[in-house]
Coordinates of C-alpha atoms in Angstrom, one line a residue:
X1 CA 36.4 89.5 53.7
X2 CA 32.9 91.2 53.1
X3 CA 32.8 89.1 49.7
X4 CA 33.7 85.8 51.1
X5 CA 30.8 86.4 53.6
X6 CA 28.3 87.3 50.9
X7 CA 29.4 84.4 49.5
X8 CA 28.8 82.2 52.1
X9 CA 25.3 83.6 53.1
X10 CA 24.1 83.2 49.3
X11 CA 25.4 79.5 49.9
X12 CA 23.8 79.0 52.7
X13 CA 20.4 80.5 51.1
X14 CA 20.9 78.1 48.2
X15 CA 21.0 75.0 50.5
X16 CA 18.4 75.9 52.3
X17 CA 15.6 76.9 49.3
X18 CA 17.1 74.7 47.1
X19 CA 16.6 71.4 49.5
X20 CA 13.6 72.8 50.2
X21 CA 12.4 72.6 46.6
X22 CA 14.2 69.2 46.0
X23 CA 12.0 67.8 49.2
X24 CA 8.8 69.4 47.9
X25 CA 9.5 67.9 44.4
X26 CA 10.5 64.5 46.4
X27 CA 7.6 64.7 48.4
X28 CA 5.5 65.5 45.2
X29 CA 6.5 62.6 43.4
X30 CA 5.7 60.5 46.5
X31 CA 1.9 61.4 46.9
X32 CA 1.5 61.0 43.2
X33 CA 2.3 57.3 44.0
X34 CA 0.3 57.2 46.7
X35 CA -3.6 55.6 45.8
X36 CA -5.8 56.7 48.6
X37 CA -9.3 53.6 49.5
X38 CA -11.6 55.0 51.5
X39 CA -13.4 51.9 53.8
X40 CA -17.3 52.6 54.8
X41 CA -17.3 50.1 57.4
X42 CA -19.3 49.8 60.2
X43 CA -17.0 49.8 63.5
X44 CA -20.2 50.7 66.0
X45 CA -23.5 49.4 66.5
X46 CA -25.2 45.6 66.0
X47 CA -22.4 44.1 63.7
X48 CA -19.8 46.2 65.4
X49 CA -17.5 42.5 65.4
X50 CA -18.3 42.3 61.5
X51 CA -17.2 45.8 60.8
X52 CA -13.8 45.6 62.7
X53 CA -12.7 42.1 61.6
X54 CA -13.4 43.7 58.0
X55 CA -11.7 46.9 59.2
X56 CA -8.7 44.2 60.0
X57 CA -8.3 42.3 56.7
X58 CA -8.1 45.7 54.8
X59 CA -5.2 46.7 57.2
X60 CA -3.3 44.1 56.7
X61 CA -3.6 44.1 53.0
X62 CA -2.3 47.5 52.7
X63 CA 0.4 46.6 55.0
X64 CA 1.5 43.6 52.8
X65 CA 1.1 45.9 49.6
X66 CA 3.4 49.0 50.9
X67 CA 5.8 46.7 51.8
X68 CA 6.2 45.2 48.0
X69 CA 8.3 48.1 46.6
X70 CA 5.8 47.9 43.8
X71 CA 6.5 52.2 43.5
X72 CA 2.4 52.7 44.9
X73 CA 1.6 53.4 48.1
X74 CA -2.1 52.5 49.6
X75 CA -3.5 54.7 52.0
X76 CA -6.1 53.1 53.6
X77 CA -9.0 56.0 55.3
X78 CA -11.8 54.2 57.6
X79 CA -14.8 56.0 58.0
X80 CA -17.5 53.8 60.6
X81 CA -21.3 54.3 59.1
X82 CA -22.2 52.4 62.2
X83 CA -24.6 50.1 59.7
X84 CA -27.4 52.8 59.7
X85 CA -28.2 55.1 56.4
X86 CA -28.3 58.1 58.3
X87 CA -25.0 57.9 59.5
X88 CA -23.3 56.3 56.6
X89 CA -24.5 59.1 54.4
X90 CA -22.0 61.3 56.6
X91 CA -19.0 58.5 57.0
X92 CA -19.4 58.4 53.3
X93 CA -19.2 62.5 53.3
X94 CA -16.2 62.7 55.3
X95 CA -14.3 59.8 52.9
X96 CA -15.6 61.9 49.8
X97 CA -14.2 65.0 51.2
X98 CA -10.6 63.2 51.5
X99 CA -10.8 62.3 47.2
X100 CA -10.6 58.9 47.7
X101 CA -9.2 56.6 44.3
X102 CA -11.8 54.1 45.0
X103 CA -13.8 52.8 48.3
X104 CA -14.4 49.6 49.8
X105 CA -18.5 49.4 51.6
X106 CA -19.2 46.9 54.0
X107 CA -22.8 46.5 55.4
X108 CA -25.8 45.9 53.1
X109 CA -27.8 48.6 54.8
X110 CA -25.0 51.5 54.1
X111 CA -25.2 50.6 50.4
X112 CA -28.7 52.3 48.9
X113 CA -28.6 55.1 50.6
X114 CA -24.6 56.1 49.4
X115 CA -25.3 54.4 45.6
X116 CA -26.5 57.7 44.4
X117 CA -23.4 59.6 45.7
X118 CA -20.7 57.7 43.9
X119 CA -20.4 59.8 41.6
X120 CA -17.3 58.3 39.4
X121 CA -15.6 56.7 42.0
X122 CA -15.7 53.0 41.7
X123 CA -16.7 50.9 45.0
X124 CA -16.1 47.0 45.7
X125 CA -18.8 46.0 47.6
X126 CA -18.1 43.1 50.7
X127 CA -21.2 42.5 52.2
X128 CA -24.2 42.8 49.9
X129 CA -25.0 39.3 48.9
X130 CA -28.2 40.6 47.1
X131 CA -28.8 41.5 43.4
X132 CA -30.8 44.4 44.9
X133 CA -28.2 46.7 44.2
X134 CA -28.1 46.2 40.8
X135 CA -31.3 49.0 40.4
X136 CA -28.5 51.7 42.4
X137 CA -25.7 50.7 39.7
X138 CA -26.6 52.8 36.6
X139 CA -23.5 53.7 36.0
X140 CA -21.2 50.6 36.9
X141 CA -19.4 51.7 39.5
X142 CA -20.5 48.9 42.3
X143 CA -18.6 45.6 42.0
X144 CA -20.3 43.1 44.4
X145 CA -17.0 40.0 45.7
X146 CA -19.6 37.9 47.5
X147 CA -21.7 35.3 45.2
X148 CA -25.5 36.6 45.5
X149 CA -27.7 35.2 48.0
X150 CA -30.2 33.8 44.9
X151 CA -27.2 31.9 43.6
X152 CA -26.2 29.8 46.3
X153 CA -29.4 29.7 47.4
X154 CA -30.2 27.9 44.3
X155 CA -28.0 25.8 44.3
X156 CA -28.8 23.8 48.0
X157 CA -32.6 24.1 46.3
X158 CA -31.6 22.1 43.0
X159 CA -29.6 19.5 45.5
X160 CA -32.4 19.3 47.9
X161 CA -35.1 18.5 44.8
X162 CA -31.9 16.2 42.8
X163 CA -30.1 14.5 45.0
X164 CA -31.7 14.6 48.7
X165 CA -35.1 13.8 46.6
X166 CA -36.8 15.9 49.6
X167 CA -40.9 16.4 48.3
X168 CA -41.9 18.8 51.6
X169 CA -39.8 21.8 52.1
X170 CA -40.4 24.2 54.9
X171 CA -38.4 27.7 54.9
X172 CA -36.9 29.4 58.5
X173 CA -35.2 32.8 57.0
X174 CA -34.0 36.3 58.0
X175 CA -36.6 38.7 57.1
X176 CA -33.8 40.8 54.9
X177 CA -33.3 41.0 51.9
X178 CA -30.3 38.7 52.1
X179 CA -33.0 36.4 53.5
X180 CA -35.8 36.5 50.8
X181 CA -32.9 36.3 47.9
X182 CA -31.7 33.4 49.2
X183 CA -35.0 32.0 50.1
X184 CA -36.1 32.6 46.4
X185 CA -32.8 31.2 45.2
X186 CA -34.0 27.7 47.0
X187 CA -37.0 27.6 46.0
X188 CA -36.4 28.4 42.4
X189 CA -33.8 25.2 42.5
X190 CA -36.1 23.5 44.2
X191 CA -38.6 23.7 41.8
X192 CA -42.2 23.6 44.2
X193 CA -43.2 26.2 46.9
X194 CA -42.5 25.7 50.3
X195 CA -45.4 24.0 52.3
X196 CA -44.4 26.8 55.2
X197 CA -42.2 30.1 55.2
X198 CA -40.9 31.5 58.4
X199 CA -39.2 34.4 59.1
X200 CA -37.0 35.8 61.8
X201 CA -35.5 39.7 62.6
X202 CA -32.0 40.2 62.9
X203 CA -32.7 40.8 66.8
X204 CA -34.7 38.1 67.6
X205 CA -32.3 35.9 70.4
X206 CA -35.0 32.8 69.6
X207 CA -37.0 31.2 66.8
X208 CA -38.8 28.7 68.6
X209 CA -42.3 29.7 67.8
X210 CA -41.5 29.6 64.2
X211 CA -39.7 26.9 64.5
X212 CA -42.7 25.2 66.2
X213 CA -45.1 26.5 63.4
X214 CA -42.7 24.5 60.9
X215 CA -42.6 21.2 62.8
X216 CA -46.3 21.4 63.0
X217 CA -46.1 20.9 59.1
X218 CA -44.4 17.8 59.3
X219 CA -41.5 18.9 56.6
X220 CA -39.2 16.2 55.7
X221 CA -36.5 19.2 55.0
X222 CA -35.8 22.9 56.4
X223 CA -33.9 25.2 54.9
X224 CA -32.4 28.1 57.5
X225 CA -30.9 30.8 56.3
X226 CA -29.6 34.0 57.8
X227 CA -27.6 35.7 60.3
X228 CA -28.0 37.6 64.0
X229 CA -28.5 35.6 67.1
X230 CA -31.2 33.7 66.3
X231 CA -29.7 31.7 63.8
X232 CA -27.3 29.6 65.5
X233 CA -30.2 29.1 68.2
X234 CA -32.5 28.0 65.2
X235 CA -30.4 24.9 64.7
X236 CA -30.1 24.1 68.1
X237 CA -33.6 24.2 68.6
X238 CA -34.2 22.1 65.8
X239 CA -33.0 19.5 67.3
X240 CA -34.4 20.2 70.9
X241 CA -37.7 19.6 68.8
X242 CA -36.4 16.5 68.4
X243 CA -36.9 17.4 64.4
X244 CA -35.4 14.2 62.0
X245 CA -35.0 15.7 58.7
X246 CA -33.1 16.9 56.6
X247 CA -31.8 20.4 58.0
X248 CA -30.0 22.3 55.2
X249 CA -28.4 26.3 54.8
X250 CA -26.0 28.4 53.2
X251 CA -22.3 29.2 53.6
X252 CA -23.3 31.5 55.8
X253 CA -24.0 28.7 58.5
X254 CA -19.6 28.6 58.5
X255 CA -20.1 32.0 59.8
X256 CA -22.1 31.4 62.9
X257 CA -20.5 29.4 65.8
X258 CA -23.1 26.5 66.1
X259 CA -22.8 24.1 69.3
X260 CA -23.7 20.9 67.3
X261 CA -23.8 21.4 63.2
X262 CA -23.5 18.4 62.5
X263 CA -25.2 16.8 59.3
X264 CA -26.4 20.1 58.1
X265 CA -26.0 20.2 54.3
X266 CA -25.3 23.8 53.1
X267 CA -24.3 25.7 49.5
X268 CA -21.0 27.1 49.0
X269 CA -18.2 28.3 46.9
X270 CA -15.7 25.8 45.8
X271 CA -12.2 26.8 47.6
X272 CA -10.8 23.8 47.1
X273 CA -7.8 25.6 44.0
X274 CA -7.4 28.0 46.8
X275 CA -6.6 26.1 50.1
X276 CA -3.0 27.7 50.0
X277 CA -4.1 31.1 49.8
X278 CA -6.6 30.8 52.4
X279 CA -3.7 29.3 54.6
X280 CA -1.1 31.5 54.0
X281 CA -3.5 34.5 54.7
X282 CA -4.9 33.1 58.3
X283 CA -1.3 32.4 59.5
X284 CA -0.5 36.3 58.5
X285 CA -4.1 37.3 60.1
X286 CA -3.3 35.6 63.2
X287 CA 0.8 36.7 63.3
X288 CA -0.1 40.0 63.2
X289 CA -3.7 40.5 65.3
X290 CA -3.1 37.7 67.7
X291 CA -6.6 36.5 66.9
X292 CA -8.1 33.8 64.3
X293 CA -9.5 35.1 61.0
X294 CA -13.2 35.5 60.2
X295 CA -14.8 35.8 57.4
X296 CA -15.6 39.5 57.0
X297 CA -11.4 39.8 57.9
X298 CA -11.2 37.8 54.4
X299 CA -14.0 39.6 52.8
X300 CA -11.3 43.4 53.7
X301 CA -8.7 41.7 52.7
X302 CA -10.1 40.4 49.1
X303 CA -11.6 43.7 49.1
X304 CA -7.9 45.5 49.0
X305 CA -6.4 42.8 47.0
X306 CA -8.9 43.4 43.9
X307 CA -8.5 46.9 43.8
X308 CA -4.9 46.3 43.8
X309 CA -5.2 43.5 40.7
X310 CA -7.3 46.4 38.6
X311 CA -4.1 49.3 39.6
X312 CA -1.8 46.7 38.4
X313 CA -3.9 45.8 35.0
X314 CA -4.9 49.5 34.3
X315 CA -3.4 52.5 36.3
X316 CA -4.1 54.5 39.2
X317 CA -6.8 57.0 38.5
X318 CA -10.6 56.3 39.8
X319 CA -11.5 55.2 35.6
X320 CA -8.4 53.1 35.7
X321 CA -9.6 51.2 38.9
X322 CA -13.1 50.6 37.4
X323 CA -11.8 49.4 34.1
X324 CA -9.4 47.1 36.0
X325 CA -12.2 45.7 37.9
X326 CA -13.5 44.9 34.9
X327 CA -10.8 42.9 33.8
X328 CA -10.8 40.3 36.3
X329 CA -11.9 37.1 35.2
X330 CA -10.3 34.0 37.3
X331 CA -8.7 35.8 40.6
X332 CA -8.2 33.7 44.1
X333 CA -10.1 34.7 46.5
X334 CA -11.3 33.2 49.8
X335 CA -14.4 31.8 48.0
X336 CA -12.6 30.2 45.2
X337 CA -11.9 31.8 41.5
X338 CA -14.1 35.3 41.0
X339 CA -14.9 36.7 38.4
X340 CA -16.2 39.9 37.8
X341 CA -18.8 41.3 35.4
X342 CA -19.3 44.2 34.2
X343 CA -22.9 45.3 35.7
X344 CA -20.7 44.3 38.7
X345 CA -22.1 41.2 40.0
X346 CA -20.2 37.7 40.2
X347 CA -19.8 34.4 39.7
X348 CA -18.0 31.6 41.4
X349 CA -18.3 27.5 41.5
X350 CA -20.5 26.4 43.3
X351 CA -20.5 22.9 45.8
X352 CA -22.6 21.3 48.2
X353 CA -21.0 20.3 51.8
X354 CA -22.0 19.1 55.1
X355 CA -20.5 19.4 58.3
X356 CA -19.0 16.7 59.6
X357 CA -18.9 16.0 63.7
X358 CA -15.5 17.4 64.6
X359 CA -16.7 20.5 63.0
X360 CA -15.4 20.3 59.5
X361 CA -17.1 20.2 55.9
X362 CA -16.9 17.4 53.8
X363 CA -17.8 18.2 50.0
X364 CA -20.9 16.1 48.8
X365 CA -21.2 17.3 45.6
X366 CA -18.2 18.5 43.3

């Protein structure tokens, strides 16, 4: 009787070390599937709409991912740098601290100030538009999905001098550097110096003294470009001025909700291979937040999705992700086909469209 007790407490022992030590192997295997992306975002503050639609897209590409069955798990770890380099040096502390495999950075002010603390871990970048960053990327680790603001800025400058055949050019732009790039961009296409350069802060609600110093020049085309509050106003008042010419931007001008747009000629990246993906993922967006996309929603999203493409391509491990990165060449995205380079910039097709009156965008040059 004593033995057959024994017996059954050894048993018992067994089953309970030994599942024990099957879970913790089980549970071992697990988290070496599991690929952790820490997201610098910026949830609080002036752009605190920005930072959670971003927030958003991630989400729900890491959602869509864990569901596949693909054998990796995401783990998505949001940090909010509230947009300010003080407090983005210790978001970007706490995400360090958790050994993130690679880490998504939106806001272009959280960028230089985190650059130098990288440190092997390669980060796609969603909203630097300026090849600025380029002097913080010694050792390739930044990989920039927007097209730079020179770029498309170009391109509306080479269209304005080509095809509108526009001689006077004045300039209304954000006093970033998003701002200048772009601004440079244009005139560079354009080929001759602006007769008159304004420039507005992020905060300004208004730009109708600038807007009055650029009328005074009698331009026969403006060029706004930018983001913040006064933006939008800066077409409206435009047109309060009772200004006639040619009024021209960027892609960023889809961004802004703008009561009347219409006729505004603007740069952008040719989406028209991609329509279906850019469908597909706003009825997802919408089915599962209950709101309508945005672009910095897109911009998380892509953001996920090309860290994913490089895991898939290369592996798992922080090197793995970067040389993956690498590798992409002709990806969708919500601008059109990306590639990537390997100082970490990008490129993209470019087009010219103007908004039509019932608020759509009619390509004008292919």
């Amino acid at each position: 009787m004593k033995k057959l007790i024994w017996t059954l407490v050894i048993l018992v022992i067994v089953a309970i070390f030994g599942g024990r030590a099957w879970w913790l192997y089980q549970h071992k295997q697990t988290d070496s599937n599991v690929v952790k992306i820490g997201l610098l975002t910026f949830d609080t503050g002036l752009y605190a709409e920005f930072g959670q639609a971003l927030d958003k897209g991630a989400i729900l590409a890491v959602e869509e991912y864990n569901k596949s069955n693909s054998g990796i798990k995401l783990d998505l770890v949001i940090e909010d740098g509230k947009g300010q380099a003080k407090d983005a040096i210790n978001a970007f502390n706490r995400l360090i601290a958790q050994k993130p495999n690679a880490l998504i950075i939106g806001g272009e002010n959280q960028v230089p100030p985190v650059a130098p603390m990288l440190k092997n871990i390669p980060a796609v970048l969603t909203s630097v538009t300026t090849l600025g960053f380029l002097k913080h990327n010694q050792d390739n680790l930044m990989f920039l999905i927007n097209p730079s603001a020179n770029n498309v800025g170009y391109a509306m400058g080479e269209y304005a001098n080509k095809k509108l055949n526009l001689k006077n050019i004045a300039i209304l732009s954000l006093n970033s550097s998003y701002g200048k790039e772009s601004a440079e961009g244009f005139i560079s296409g354009f080929g001759k110096q602006p007769i008159i350069w304004e420039q507005f802060k992020d905060t300004n609600l208004t730009t109708r003294d600038q807007i009055v110093k650029i009328l005074a020049e009698n331009p026969d085309g403006v060029y706004v470009v930018g983001h913040g509050p006064g933006f939008p106003n800066a077409f409206k008042q435009l047109k309060e001025q009772k200004y006639t010419g040619v009024i021209m931007s960027d892609y960023t001008v889809a961004d802004e909700d703008l009561a009347d747009g219409t006729g505004i000629y603007f740069s952008a990246m040719d989406d028209t291979n991609v329509m279906e993906y850019v469908d597909a993922f706003e009825k997802k967006y919408f089915d599962r937040f209950k709101e309508k996309a945005t672009e910095h929603s897109k911009l998380g999203y892509d953001a996920v999705r090309v860290i994913i493409t490089a895991i898939e391509n290369r592996g798992k491990t922080s090197n793995d992700i970067k040389k993956g990165l690498m590798d992409i060449k002709d990806m969708n995205t919500f601008f059109g086909k990306m590639k990537l380079n390997n100082n970490g910039t990008s490129e993209f097709q470019m087009t010219i469209k103007q908004l039509q009156p019932d608020g759509t965008a009619k390509i004008v040059k292919e």
